[in-house]
Short mmCIF file of N, CA and C in Angstrom, two decimals:
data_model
loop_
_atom_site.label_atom_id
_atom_site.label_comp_id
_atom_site.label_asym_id
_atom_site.label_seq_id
_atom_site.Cartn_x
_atom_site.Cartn_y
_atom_site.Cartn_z
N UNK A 1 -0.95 -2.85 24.09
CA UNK A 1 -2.33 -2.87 23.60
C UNK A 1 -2.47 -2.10 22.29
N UNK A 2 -1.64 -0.97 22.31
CA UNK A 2 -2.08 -0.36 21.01
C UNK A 2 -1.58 -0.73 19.84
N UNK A 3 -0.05 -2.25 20.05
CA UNK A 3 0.38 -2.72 19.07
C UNK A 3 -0.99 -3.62 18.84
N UNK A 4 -1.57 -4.47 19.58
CA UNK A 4 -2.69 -4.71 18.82
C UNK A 4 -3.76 -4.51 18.10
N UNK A 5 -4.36 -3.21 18.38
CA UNK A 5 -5.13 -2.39 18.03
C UNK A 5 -4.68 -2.08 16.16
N UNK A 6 -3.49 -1.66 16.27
CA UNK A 6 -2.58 -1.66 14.83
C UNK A 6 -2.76 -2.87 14.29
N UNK A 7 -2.16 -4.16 14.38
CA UNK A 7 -2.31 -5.04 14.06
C UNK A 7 -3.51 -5.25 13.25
N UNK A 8 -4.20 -5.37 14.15
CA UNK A 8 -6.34 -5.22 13.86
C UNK A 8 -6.37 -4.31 12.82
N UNK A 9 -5.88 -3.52 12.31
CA UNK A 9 -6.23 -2.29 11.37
C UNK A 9 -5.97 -2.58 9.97
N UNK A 10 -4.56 -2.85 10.53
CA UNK A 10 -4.00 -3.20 9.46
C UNK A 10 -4.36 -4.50 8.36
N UNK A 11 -4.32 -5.58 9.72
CA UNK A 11 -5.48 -7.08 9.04
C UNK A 11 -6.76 -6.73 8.26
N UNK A 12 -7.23 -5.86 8.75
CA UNK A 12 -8.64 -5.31 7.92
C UNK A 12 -7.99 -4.60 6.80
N UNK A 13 -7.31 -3.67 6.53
CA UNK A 13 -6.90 -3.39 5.65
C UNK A 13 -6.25 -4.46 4.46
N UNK A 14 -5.74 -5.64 4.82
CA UNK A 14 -5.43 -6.59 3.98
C UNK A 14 -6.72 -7.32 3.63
N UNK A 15 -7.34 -7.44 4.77
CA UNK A 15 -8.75 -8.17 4.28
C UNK A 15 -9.51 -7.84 3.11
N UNK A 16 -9.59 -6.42 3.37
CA UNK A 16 -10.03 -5.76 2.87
C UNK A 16 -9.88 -5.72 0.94
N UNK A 17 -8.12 -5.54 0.94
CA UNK A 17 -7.79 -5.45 -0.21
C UNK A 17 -8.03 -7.06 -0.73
N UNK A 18 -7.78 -7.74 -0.04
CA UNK A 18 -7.96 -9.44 -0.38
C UNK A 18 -9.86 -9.54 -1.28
N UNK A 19 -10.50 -8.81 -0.78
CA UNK A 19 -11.62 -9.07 -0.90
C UNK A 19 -12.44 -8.34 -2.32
N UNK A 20 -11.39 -7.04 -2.04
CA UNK A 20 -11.68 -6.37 -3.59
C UNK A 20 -11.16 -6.85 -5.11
N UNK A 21 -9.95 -8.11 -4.81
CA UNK A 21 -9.64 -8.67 -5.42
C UNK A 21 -10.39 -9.83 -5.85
N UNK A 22 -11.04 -10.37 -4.92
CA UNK A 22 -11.60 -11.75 -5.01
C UNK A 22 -12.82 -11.26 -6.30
N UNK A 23 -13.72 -10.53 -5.24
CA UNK A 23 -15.13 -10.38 -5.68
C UNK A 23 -14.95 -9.64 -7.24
N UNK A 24 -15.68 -9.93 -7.87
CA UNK A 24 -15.84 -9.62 -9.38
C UNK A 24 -16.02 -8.68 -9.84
N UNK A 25 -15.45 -7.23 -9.34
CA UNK A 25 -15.84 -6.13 -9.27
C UNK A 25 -15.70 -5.43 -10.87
N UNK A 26 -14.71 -6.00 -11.60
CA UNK A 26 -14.61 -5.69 -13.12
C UNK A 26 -15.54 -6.34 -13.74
N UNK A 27 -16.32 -7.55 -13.23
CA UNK A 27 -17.57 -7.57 -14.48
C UNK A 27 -18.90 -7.03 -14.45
N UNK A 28 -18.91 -5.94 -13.89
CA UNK A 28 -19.76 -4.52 -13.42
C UNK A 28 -18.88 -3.22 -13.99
N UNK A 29 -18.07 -3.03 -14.77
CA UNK A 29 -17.21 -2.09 -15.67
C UNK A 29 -17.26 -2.52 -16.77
N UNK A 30 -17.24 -1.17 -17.58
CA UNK A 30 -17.18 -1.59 -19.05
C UNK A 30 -16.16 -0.19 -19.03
N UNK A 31 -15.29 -0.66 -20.62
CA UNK A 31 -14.72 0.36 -21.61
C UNK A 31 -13.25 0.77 -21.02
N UNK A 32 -13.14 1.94 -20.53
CA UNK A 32 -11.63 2.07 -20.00
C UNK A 32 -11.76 2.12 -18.84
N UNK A 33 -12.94 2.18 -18.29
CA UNK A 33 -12.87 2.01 -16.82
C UNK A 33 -12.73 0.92 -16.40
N UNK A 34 -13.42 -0.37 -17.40
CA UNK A 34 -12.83 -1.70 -17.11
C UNK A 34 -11.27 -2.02 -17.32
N UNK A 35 -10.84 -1.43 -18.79
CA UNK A 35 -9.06 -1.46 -18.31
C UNK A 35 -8.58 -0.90 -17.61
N UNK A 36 -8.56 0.42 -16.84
CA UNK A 36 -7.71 0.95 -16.28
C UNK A 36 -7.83 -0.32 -14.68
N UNK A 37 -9.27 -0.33 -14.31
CA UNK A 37 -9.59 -1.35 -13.48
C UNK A 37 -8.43 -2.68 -13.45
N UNK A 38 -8.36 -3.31 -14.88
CA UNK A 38 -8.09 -4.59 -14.84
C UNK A 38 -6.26 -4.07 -15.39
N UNK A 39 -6.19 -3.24 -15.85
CA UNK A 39 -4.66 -3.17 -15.83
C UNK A 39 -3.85 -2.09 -14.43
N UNK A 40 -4.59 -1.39 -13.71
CA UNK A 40 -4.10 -0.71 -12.82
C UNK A 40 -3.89 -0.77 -11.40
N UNK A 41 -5.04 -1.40 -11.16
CA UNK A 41 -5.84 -1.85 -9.97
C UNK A 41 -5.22 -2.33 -8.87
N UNK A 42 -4.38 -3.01 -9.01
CA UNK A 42 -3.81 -3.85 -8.48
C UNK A 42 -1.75 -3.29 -8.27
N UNK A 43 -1.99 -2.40 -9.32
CA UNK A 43 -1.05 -1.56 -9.22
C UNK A 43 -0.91 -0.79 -7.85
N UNK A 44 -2.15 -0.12 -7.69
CA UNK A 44 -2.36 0.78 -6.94
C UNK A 44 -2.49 0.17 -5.54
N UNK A 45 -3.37 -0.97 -5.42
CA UNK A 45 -3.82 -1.48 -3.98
C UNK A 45 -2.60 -2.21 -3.83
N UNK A 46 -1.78 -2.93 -4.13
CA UNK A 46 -0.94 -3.68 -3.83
C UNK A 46 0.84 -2.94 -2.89
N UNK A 47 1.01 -1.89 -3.29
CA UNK A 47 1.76 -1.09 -2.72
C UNK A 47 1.35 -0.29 -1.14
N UNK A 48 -0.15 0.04 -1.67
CA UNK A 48 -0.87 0.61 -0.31
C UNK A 48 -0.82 -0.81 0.39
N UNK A 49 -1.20 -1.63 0.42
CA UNK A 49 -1.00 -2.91 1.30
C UNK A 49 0.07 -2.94 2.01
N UNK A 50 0.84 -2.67 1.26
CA UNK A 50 2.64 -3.54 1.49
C UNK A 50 2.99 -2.28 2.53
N UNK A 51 2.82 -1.03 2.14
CA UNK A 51 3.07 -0.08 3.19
C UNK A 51 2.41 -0.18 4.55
N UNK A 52 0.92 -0.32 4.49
CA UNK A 52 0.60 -0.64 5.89
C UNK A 52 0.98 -2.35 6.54
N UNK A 53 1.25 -3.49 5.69
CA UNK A 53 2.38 -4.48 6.44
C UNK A 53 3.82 -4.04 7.00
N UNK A 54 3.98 -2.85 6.76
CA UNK A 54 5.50 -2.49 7.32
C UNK A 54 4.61 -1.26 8.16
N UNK A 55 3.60 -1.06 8.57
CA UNK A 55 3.51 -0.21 9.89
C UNK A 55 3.59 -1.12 10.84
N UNK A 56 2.99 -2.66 10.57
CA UNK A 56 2.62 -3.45 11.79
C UNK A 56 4.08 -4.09 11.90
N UNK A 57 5.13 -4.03 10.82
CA UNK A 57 6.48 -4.35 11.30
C UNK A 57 7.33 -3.47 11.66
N UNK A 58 6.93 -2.29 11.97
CA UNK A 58 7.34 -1.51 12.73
C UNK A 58 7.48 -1.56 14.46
N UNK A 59 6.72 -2.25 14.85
CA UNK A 59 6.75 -2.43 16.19
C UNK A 59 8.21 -3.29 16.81
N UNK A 60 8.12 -3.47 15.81
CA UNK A 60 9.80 -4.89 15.58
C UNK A 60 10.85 -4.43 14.85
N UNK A 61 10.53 -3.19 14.04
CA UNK A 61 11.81 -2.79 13.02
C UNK A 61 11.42 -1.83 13.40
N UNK A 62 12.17 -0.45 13.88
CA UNK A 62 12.29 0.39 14.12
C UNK A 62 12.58 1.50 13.42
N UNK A 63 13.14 0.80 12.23
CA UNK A 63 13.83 1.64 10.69
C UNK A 63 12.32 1.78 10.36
N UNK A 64 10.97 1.54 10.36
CA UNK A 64 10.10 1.78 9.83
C UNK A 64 9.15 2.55 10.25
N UNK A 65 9.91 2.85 11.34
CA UNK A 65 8.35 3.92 12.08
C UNK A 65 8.60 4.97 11.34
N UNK A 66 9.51 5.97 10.35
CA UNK A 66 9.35 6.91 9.78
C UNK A 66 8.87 6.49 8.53
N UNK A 67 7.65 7.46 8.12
CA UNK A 67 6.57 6.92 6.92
C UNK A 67 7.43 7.17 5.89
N UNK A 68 8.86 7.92 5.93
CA UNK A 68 9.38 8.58 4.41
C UNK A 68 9.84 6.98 3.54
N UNK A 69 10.23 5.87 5.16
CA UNK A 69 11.15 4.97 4.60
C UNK A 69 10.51 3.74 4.07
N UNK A 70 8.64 3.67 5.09
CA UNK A 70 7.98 2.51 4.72
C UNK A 70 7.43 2.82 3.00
N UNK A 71 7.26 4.56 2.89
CA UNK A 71 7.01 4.39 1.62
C UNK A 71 7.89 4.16 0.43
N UNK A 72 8.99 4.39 1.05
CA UNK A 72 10.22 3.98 -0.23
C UNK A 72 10.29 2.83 0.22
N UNK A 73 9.93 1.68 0.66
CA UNK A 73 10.71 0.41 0.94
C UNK A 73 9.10 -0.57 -0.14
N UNK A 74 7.85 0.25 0.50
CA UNK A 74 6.89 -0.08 -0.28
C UNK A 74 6.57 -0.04 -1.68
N UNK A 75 7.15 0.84 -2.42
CA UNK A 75 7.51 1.65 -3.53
C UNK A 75 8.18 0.65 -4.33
N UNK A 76 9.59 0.55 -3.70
CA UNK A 76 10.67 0.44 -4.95
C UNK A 76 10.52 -1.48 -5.27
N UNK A 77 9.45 -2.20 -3.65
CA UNK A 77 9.96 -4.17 -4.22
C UNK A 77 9.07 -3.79 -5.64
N UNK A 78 7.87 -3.35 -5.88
CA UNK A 78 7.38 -3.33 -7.47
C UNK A 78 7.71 -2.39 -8.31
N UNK A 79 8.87 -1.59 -8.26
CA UNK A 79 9.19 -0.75 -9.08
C UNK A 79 10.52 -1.16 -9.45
N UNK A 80 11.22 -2.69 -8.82
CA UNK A 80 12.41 -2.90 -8.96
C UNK A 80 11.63 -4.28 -9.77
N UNK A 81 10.68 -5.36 -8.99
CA UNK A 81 9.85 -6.62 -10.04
C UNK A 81 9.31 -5.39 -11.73
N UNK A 82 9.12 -4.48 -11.63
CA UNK A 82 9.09 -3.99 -12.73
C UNK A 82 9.93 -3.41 -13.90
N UNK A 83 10.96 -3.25 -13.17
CA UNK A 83 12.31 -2.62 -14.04
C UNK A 83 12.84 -4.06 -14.40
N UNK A 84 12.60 -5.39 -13.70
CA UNK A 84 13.28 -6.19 -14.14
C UNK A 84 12.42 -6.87 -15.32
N UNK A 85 11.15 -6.78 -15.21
CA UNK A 85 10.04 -6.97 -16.96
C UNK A 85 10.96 -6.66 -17.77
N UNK A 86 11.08 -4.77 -17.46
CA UNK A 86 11.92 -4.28 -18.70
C UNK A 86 12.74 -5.13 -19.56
N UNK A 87 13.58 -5.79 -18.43
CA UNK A 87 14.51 -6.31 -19.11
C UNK A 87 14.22 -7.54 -19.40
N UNK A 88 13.18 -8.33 -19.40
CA UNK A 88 12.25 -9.70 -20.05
C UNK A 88 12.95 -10.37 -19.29
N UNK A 89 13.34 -9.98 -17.30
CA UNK A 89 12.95 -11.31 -16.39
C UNK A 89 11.42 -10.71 -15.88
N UNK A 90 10.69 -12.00 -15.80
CA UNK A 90 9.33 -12.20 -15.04
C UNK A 90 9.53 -12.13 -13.92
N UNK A 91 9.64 -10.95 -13.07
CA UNK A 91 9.65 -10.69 -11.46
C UNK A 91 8.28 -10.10 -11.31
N UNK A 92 7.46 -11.01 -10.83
CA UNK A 92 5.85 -10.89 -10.41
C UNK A 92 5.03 -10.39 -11.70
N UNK A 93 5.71 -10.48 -12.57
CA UNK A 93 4.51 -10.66 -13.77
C UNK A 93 5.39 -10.56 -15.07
N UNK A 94 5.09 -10.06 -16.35
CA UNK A 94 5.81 -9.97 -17.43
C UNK A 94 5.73 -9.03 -18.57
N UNK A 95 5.04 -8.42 -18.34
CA UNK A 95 4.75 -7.68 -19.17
C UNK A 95 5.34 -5.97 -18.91
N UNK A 96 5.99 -5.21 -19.01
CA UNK A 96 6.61 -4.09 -18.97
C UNK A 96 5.63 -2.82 -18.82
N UNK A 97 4.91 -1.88 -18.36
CA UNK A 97 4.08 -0.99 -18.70
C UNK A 97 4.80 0.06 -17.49
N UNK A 98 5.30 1.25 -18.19
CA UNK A 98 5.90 2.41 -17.54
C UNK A 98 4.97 2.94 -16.48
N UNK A 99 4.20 3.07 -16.98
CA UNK A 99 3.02 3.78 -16.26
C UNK A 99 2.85 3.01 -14.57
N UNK A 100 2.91 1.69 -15.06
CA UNK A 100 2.62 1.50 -13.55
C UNK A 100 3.70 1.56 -12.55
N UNK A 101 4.54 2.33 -12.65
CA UNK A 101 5.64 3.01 -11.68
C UNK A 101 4.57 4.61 -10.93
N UNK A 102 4.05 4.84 -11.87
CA UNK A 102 3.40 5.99 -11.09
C UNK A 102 2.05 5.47 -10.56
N UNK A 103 1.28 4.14 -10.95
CA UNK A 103 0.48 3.89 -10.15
C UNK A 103 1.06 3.18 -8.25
N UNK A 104 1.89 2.86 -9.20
CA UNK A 104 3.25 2.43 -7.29
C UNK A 104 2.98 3.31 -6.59
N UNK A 105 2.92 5.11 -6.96
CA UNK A 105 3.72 5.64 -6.38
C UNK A 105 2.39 6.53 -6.39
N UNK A 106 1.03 6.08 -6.51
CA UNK A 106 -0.22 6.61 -6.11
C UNK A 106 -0.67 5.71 -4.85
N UNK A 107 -0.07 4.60 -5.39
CA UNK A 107 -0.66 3.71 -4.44
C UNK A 107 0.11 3.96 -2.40
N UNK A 108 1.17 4.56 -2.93
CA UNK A 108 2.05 4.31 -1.73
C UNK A 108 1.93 5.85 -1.17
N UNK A 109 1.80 6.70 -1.96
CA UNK A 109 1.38 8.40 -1.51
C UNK A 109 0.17 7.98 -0.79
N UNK A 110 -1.02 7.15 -1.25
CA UNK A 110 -2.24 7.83 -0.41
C UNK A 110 -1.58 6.98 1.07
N UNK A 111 -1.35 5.79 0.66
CA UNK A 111 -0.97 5.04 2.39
C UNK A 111 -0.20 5.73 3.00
N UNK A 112 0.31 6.48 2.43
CA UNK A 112 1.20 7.44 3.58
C UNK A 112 0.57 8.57 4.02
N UNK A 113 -0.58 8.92 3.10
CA UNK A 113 -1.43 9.89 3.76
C UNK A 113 -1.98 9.41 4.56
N UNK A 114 -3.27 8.35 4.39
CA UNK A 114 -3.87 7.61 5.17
C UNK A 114 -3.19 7.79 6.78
N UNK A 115 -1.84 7.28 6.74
CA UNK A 115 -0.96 6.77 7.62
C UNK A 115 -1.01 7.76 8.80
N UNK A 116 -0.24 9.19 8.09
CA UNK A 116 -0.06 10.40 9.02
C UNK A 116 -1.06 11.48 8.83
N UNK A 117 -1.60 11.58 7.93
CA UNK A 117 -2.70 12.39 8.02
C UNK A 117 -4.34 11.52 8.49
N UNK A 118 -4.90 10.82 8.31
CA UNK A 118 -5.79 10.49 8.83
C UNK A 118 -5.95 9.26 9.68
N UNK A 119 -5.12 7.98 9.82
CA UNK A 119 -5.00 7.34 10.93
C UNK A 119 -4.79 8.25 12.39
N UNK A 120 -3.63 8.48 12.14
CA UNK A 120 -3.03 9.55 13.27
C UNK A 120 -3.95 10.79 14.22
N UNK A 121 -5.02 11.10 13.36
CA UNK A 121 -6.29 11.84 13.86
C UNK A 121 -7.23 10.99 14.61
N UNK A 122 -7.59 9.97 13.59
CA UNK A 122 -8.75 8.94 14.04
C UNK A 122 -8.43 8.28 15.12
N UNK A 123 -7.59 7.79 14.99
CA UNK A 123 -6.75 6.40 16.55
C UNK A 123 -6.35 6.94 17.15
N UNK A 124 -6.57 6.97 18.34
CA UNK A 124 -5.75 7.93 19.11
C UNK A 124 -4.60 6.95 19.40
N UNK A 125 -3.91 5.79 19.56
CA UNK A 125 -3.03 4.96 19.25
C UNK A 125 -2.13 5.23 18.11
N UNK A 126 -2.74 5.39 16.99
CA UNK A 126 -1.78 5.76 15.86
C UNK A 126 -0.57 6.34 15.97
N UNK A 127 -0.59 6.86 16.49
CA UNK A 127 1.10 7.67 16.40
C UNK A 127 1.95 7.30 17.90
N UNK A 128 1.19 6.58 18.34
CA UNK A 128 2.17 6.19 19.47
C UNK A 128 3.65 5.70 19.68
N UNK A 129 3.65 5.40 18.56
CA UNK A 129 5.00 3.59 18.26
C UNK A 129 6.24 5.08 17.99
N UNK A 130 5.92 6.40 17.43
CA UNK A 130 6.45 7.70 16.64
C UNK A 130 6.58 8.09 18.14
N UNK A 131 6.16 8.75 18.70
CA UNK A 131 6.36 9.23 19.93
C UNK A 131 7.30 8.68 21.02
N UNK A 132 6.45 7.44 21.28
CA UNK A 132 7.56 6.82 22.09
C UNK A 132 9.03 6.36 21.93
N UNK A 133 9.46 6.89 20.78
CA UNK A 133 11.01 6.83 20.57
C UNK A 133 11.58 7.73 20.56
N UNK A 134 10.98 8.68 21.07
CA UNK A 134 11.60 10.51 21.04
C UNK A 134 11.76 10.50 22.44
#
């Protein structure tokens, strides 16, 4: 039951990000808040995503119930599609910008906070999948 419960969380959490993408939220920004918006954005939410899809594949991969590994596994697929820009292959986009290695790695710090610091409080489920392998 509480793999479902996860499941459910996590789906909202994709929903979620699915939805901040959709809706038009940059043509309500102006100036650098509209670029950082339209060049970062996606930087940031897209890694936090990918980390909580590897909590709910955790129930099945076991290499993932420790948060050190979902966040390096979340981390490095766009910090490796990005090193390969560098080198002018188009791996998920084309354009090279350094910087968004540290929005990766904002994006994947808070989901790991999220993860063990405040899921883990809120759900009382949360940390179960961690426990029960000890």
């Amino acid at each position: 039951m509480s793999g479902l419960k996860r499941r459910a969380i996590v789906l909202f959490i994709m929903l979620f990000i699915a939805a901040i993408h959709i809706l038009p939220i940059g043509s309500y920004l102006q100036g650098e808040l509209f670029n950082f918006y339209s060049g970062y954005f996606s930087d940031i939410t897209m890694p936090f995503g990918a980390y909580f899809l590897l909590c709910a594949a955790e129930l099945q991969m076991p290499v993932f119930r420790r948060w050190g590994i979902k966040l390096t596994a979340a981390f490095l697929l766009p910090a490796i599609a990005e090193t390969c820009q560098y080198a002018g292959i188009p791996l998920l986009g084309a354009t090279f910008d350094p910087l968004d290695y540290f929005m990766y790695g904002i994006g994947t710090a808070s989901a790991a906070f999220f993860d063990t610091q405040v899921f883990s409080r809120v759900f009382d489920f949360w940390g179960v999948q961690e426990t029960a392998k000890k």
